[in-house]
CSV table of C-alpha atoms in Angstrom, one decimal:
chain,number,residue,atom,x,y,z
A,26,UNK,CA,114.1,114.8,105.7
A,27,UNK,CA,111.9,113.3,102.5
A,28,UNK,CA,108.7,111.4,102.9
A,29,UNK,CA,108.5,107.6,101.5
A,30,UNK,CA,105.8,107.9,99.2
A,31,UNK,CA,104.1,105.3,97.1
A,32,UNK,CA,103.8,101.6,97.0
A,33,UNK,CA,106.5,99.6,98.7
A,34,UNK,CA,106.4,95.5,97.4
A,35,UNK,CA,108.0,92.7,98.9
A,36,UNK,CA,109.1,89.6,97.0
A,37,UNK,CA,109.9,86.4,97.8
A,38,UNK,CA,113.8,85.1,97.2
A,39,UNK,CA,114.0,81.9,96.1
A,40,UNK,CA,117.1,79.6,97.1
A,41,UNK,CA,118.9,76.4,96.7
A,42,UNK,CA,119.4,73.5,99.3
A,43,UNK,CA,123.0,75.2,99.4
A,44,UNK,CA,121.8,78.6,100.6
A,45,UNK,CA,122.7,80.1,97.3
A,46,UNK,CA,119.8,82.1,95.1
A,47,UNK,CA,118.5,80.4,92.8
A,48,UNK,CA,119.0,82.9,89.8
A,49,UNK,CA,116.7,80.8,87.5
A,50,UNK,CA,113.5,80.9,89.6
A,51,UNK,CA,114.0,84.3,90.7
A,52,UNK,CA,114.2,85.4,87.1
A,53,UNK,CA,110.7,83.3,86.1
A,54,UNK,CA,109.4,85.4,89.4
A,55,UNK,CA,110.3,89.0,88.0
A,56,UNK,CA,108.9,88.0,84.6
């Protein structure tokens, strides 16, 4: 059984009224 190792990050998902991810904003996030 390996180790986890390193730095583990959590990001916020961003979504439309409709439930759906919203793609757009998700993609200004990453950048």
């Amino acid at each position: 059984m390996s180790r986890f190792f390193g730095t583990g990050v959590a990001m916020v998902t961003p979504f439309l009224e409709d439930g759906s991810v919203d793609f757009d904003a998700l993609e200004k996030t990453i950048e």
